[in-house]
mmCIF file of C-alpha atoms in Angstrom:
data_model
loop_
_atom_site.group_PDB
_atom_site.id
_atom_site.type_symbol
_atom_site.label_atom_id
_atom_site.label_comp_id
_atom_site.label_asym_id
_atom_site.label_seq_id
_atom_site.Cartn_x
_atom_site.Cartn_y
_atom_site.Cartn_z
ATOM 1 C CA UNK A 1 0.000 0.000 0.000
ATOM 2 C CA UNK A 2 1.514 3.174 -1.031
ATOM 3 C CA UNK A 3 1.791 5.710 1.261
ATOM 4 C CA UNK A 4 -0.407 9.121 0.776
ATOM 5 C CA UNK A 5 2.391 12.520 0.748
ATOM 6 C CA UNK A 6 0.705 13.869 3.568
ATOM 7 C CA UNK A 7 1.685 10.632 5.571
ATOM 8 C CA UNK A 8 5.357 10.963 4.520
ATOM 9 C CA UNK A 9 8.006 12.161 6.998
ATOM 10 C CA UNK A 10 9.879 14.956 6.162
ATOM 11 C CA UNK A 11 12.971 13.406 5.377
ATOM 12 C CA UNK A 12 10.962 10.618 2.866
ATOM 13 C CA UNK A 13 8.971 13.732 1.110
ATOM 14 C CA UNK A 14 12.359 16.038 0.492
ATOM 15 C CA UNK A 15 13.819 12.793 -0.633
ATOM 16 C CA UNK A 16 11.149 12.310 -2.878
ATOM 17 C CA UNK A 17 11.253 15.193 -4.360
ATOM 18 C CA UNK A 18 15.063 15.113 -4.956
ATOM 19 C CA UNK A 19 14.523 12.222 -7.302
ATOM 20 C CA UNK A 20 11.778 13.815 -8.635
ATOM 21 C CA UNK A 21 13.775 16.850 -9.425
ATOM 22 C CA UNK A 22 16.718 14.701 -10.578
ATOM 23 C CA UNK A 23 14.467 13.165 -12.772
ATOM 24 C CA UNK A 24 13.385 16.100 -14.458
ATOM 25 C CA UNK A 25 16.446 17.732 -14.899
ATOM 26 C CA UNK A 26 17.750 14.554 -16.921
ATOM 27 C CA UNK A 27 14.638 14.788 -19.160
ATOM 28 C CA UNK A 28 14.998 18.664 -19.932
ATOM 29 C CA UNK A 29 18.856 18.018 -20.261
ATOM 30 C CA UNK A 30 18.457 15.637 -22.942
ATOM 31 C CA UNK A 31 15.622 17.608 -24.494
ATOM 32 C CA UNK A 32 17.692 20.641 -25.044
ATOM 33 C CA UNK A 33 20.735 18.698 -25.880
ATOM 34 C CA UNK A 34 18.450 17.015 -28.627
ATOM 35 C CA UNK A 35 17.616 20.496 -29.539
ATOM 36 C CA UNK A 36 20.744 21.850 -29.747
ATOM 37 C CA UNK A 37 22.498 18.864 -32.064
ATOM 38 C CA UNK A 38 19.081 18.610 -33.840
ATOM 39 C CA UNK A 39 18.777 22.227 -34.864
ATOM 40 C CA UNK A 40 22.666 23.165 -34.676
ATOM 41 C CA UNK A 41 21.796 26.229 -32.056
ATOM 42 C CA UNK A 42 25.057 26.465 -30.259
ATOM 43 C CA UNK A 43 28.631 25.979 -32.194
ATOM 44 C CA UNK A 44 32.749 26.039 -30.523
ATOM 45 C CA UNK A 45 33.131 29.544 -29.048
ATOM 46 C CA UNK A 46 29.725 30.865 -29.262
ATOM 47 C CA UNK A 47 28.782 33.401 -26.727
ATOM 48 C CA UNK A 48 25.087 32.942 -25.748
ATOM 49 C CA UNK A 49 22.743 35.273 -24.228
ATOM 50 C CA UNK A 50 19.944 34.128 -21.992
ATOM 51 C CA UNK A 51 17.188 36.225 -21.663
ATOM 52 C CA UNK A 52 15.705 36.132 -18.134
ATOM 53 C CA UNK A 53 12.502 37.466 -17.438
ATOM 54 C CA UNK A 54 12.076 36.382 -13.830
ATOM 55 C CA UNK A 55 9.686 33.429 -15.386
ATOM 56 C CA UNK A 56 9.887 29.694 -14.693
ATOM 57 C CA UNK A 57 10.712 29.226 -18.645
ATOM 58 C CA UNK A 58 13.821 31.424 -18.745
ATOM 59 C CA UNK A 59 15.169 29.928 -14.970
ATOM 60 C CA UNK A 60 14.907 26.904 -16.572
ATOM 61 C CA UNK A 61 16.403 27.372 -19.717
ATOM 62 C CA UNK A 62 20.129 29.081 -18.060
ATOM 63 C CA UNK A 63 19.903 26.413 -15.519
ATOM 64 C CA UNK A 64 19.845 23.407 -18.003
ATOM 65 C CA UNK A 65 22.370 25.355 -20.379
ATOM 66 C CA UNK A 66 24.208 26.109 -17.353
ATOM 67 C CA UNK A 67 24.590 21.975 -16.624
ATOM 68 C CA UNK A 68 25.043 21.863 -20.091
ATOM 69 C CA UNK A 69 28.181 23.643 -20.747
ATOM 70 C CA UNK A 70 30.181 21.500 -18.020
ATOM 71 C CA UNK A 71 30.128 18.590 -20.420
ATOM 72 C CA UNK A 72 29.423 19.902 -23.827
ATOM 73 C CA UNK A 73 31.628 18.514 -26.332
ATOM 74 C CA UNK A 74 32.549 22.355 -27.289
ATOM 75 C CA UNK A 75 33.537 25.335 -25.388
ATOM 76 C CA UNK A 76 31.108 28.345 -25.210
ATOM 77 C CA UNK A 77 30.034 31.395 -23.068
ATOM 78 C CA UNK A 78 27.278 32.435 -21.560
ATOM 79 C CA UNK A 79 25.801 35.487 -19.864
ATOM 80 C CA UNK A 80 22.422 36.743 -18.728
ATOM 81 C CA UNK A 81 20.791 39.537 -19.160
ATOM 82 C CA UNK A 82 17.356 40.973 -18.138
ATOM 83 C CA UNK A 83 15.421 43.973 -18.946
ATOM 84 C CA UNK A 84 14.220 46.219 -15.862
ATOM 85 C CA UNK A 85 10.878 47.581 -17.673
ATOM 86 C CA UNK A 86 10.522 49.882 -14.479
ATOM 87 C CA UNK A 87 6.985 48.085 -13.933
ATOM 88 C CA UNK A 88 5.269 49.753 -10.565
ATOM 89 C CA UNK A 89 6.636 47.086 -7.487
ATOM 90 C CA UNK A 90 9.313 45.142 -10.141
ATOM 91 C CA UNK A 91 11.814 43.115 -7.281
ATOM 92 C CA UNK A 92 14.821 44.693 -8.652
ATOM 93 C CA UNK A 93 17.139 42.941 -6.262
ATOM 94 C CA UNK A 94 15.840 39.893 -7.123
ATOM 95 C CA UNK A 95 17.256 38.536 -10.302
ATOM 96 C CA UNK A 96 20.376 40.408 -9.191
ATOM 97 C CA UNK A 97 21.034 38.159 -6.016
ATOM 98 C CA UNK A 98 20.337 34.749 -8.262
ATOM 99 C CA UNK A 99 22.724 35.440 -10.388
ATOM 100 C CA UNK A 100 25.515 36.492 -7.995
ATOM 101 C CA UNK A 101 25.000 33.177 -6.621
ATOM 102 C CA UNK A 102 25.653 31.760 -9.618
ATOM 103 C CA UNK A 103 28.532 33.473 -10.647
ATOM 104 C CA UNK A 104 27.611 34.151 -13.748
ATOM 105 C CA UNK A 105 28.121 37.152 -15.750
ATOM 106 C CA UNK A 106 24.911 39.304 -16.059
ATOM 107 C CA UNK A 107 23.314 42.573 -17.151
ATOM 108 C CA UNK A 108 20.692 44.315 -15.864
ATOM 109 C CA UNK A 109 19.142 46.860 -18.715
ATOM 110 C CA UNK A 110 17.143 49.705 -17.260
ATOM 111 C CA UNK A 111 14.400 51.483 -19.840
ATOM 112 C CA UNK A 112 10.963 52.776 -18.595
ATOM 113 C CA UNK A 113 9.176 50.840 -21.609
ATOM 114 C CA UNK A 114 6.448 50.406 -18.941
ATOM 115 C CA UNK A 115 5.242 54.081 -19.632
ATOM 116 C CA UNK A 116 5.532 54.251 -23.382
ATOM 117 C CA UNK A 117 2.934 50.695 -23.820
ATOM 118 C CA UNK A 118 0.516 51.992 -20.723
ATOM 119 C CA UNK A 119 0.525 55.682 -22.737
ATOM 120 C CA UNK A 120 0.687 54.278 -26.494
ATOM 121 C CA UNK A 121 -2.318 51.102 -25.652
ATOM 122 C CA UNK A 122 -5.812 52.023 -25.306
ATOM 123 C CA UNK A 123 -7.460 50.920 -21.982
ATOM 124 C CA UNK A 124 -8.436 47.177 -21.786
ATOM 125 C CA UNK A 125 -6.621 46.738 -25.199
ATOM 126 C CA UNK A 126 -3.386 43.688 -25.009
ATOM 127 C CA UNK A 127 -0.208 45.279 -24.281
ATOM 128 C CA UNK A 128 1.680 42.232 -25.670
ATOM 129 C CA UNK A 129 2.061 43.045 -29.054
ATOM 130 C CA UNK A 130 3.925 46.685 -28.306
ATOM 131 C CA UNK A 131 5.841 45.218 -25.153
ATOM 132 C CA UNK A 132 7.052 42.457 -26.987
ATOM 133 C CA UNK A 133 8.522 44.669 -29.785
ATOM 134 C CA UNK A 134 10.229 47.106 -27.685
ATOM 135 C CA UNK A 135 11.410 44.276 -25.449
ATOM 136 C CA UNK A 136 13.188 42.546 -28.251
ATOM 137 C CA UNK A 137 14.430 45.784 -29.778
ATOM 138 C CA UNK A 138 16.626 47.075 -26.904
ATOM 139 C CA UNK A 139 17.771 42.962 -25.876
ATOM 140 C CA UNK A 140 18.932 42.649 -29.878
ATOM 141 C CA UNK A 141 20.428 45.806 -29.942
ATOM 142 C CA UNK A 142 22.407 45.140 -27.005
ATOM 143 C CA UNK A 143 23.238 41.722 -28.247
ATOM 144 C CA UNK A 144 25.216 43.175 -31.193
ATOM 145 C CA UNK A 145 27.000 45.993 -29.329
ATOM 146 C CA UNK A 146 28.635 43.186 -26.526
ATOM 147 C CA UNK A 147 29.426 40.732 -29.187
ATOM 148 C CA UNK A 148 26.746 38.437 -28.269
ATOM 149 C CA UNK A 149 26.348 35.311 -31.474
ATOM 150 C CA UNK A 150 23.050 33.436 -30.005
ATOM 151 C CA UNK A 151 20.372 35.258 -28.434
ATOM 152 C CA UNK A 152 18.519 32.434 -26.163
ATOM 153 C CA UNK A 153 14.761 32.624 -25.483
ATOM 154 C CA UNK A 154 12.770 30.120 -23.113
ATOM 155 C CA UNK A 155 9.908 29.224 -25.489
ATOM 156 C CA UNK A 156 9.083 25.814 -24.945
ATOM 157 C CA UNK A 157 7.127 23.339 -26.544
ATOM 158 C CA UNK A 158 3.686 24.260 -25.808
ATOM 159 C CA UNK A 159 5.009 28.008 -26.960
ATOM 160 C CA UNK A 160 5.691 26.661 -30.760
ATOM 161 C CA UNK A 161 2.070 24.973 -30.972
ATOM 162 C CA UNK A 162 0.325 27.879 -29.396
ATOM 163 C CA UNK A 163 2.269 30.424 -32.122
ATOM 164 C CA UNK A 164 0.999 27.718 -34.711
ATOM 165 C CA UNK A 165 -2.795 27.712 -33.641
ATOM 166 C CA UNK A 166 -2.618 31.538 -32.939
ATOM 167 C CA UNK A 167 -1.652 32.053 -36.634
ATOM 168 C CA UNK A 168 -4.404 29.828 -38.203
ATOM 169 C CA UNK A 169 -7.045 31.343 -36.272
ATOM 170 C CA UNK A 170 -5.847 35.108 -36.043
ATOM 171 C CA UNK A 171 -3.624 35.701 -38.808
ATOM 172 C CA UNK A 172 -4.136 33.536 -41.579
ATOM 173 C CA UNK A 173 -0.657 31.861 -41.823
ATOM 174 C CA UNK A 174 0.693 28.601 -41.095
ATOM 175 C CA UNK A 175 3.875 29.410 -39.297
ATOM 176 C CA UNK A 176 5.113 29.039 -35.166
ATOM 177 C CA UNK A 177 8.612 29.794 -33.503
ATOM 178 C CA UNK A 178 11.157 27.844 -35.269
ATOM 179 C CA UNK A 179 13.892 26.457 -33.079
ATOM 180 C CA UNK A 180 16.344 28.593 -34.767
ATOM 181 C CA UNK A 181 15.627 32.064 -36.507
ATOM 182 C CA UNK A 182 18.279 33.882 -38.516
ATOM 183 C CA UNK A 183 17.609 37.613 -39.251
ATOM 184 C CA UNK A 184 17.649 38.770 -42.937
ATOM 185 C CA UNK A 185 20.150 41.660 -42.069
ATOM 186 C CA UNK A 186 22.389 39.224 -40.270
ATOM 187 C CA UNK A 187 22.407 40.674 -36.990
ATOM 188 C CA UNK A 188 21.148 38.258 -34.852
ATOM 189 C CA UNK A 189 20.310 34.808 -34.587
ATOM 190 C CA UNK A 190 17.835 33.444 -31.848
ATOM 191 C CA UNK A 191 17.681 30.416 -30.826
ATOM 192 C CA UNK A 192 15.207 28.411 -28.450
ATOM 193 C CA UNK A 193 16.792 25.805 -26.455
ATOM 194 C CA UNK A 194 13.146 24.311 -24.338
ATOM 195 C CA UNK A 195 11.669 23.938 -28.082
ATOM 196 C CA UNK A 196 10.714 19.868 -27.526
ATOM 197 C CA UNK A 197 10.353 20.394 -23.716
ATOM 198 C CA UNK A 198 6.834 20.655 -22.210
ATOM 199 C CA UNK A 199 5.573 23.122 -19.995
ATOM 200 C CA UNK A 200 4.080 21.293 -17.307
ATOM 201 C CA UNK A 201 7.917 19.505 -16.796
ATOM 202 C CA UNK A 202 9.397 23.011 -16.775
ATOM 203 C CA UNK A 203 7.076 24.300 -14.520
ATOM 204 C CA UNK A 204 7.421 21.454 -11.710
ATOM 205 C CA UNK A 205 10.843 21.995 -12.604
ATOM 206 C CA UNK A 206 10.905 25.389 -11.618
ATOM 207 C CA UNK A 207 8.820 24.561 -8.147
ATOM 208 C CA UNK A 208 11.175 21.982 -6.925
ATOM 209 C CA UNK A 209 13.947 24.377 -8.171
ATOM 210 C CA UNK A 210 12.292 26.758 -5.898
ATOM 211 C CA UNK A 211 13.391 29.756 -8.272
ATOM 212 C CA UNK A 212 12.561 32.914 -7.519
ATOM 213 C CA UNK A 213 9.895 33.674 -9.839
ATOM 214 C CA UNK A 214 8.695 36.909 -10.460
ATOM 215 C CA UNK A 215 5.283 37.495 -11.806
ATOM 216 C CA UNK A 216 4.382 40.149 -14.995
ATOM 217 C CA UNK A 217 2.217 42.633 -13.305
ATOM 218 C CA UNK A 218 2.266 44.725 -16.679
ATOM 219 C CA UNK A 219 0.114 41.446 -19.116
ATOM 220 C CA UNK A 220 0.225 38.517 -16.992
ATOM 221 C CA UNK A 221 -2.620 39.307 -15.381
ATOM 222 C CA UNK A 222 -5.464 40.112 -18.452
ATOM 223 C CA UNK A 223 -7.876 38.202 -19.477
ATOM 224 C CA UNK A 224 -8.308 39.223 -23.025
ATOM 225 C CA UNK A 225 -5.473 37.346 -24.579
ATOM 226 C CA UNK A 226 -6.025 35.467 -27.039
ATOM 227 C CA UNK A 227 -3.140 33.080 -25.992
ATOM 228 C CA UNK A 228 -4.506 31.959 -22.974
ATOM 229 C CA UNK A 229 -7.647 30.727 -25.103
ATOM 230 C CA UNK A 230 -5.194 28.858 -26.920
ATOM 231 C CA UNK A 231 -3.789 27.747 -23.736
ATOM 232 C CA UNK A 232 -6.456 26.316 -21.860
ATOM 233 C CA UNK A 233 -7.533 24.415 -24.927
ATOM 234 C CA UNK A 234 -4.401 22.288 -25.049
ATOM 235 C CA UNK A 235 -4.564 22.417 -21.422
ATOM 236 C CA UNK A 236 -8.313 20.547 -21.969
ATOM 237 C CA UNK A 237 -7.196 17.990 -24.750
ATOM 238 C CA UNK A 238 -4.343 16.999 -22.781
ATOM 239 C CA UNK A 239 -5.977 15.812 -19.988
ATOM 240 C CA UNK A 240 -8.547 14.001 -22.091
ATOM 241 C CA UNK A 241 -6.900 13.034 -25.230
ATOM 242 C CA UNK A 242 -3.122 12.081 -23.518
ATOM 243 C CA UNK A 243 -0.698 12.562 -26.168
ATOM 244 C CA UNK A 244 -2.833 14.685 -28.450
ATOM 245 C CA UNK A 245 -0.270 17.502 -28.137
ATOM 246 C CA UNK A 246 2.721 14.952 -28.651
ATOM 247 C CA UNK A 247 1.526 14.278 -32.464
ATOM 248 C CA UNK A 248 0.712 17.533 -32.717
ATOM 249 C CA UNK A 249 4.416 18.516 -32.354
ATOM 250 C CA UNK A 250 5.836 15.803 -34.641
ATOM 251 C CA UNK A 251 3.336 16.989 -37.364
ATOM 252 C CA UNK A 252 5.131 20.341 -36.542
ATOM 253 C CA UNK A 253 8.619 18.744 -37.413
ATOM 254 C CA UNK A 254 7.256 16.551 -40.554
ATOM 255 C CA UNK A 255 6.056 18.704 -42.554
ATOM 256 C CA UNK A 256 5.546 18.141 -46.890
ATOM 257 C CA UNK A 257 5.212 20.702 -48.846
ATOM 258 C CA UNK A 258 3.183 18.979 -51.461
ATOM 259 C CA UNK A 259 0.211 18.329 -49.733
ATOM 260 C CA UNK A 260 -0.439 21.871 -48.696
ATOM 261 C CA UNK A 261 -1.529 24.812 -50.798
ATOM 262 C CA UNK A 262 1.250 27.327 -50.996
ATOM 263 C CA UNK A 263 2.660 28.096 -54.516
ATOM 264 C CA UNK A 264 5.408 29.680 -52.788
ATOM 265 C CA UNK A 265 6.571 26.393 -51.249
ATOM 266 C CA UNK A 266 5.550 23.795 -54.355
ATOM 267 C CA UNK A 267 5.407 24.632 -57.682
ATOM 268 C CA UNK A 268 2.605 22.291 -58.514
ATOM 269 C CA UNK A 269 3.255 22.339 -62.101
ATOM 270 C CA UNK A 270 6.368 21.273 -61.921
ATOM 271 C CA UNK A 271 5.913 19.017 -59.458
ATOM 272 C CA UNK A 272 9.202 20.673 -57.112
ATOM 273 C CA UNK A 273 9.324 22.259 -54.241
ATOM 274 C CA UNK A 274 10.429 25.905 -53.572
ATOM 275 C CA UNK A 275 12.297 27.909 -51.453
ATOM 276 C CA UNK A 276 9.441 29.838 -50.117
ATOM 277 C CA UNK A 277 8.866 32.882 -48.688
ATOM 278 C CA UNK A 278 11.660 34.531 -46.261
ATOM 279 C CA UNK A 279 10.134 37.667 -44.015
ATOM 280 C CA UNK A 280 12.296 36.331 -40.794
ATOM 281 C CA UNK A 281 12.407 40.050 -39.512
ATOM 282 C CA UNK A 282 9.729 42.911 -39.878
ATOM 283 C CA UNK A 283 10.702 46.638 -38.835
ATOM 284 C CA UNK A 284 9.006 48.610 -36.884
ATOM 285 C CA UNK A 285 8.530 52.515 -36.290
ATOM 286 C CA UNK A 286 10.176 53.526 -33.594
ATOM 287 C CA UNK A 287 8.427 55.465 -30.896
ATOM 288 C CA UNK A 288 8.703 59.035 -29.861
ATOM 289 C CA UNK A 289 11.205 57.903 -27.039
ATOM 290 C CA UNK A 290 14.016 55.915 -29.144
ATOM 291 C CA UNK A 291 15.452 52.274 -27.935
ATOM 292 C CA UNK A 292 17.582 51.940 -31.385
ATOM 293 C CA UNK A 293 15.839 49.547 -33.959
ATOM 294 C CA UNK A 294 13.272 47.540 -32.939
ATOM 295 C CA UNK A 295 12.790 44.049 -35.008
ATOM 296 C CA UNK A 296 9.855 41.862 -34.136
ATOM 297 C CA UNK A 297 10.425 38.015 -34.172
ATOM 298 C CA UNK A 298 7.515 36.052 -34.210
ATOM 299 C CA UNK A 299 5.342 37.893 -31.748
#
């Protein structure tokens, strides 16, 4: 007869949850080391930026490259860096004191793009879409100035097939995150690390982890997104159709060409297929404060 968690001594739980957390690690390990060798995302003397946004996707994703780089078959560097947004109550000494623990080189960017979305977006309007591309703007440009070859973002599995449904039903395309994204100017090249990792393992990850999460006052708290529709609709067929979201993500990764629609991609005349279309990057205006170029990446 198994024993219930509540009836566990203290010693038994904590040792539970060691294994547990052991357990998981090894799985996201070899996930993003799949990733990595799978999509070529991190080469002999790269130097990688993580993006950390004080969420349980980006702790996970410099912990795991973190583990990583003490036995990867090629040397590379890594350093974090996080954007202070100067959001009302934002625990600045937060992400600070993490990372000193780690001893890991970091930046801490400071720009008030809190102000410019809450003055620029409408009331009860989604601040995502502006956030996002002044976000991305001031991390890319600071990318390039410090040298900085892969730019790493913590979008996970569930991230890629959200982006894919979001598209069909909002905008018409048939496109996600792709593991790897190379900008048309050359400037930067992103890469996703947690792309075949699921979110539920990330996020007990991150609880047994005990990181220090810190929550998005700014969107993370509306309940017009259109994501989170998304969201709890996987969330639903995964608990009733088990493994739904699994095929989902292999059609993802196999896809042909020919048995779509897109002259762009088959030339069904000739019976070939193409190169396709190539709009990796679009520009945006700037707004009436400046942050250097702004370039949107899948938003």
């Amino acid at each position: 007869m198994t024993a219930k968690p509540e009836q566990l001594t203290a010693s038994e739980q904590e040792r539970r949850q060691k294994l547990e957390q052991n357990k998981l690690q090894k799985r996201l390990r070899r996930e993003v080391g799949q990733a990595i060798a799978e999509f070529s995302m991190i080469e002999a003397g790269d130097k990688v930026m993580c993006c950390l946004s004080g969420g349980k996707d980006s702790y996970a994703m410099l912990d795991i490259l973190l583990n990583l780089q003490k036995s990867a078959p090629v040397d590379f560097e890594l350093i974090a860096v996080n954007l202070d947004q100067k959001q009302p109550g934002f625990p600045e000494e937060i992400l600070p004191a993490y990372l000193e623990s780690l001893g890991i080189e970091y930046h801490i960017i400071e720009k008030d793009t809190y102000s410019i979305v809450k003055e620029k977006v409408p009331e009860g309007k989604t601040t995502c879409g502006l956030c996002s591309r002044l976000r991305r703007g001031i991390l890319y440009n600071f990318a390039e100035a410090h040298g900085v070859t892969k730019i790493a973002l913590g979008h996970h599995r569930d991230d890629l097939l959200e982006t894919l449904f979001l598209n069909m039903f909002y905008g018409g395309k048939l496109k996600s995150m792709p593991p790897v994204l190379h900008s048309d100017d050359g400037r930067n090249t992103v890469i996703r690390p947690l792309a075949f990792s699921r979110e539920k393992d990330i996020a007990r990850y991150a609880e047994l982890r005990e990181f220090p999460i810190i929550p998005c006052n700014l969107c993370g708290s509306q309940e017009n997104l259109q994501r989170q529709v998304i969201k709890d609709m996987f969330q639903h067929w995964d608990k009733q159709h088990p493994g739904r979201l699994e095929t989902m993500f292999r059609a993802l990764c196999n896809v042909e060409p020919s048995h779509l629609a897109d002259p762009n991609l088959y030339d069904f005349k000739e019976g070939k297929r193409l190169g396709g279309k190539r709009q990796a990057v679009v520009q945006s205006v700037e707004p009436e404060q400046s942050f250097g170029r702004l370039d949107v990446l899948n938003l």
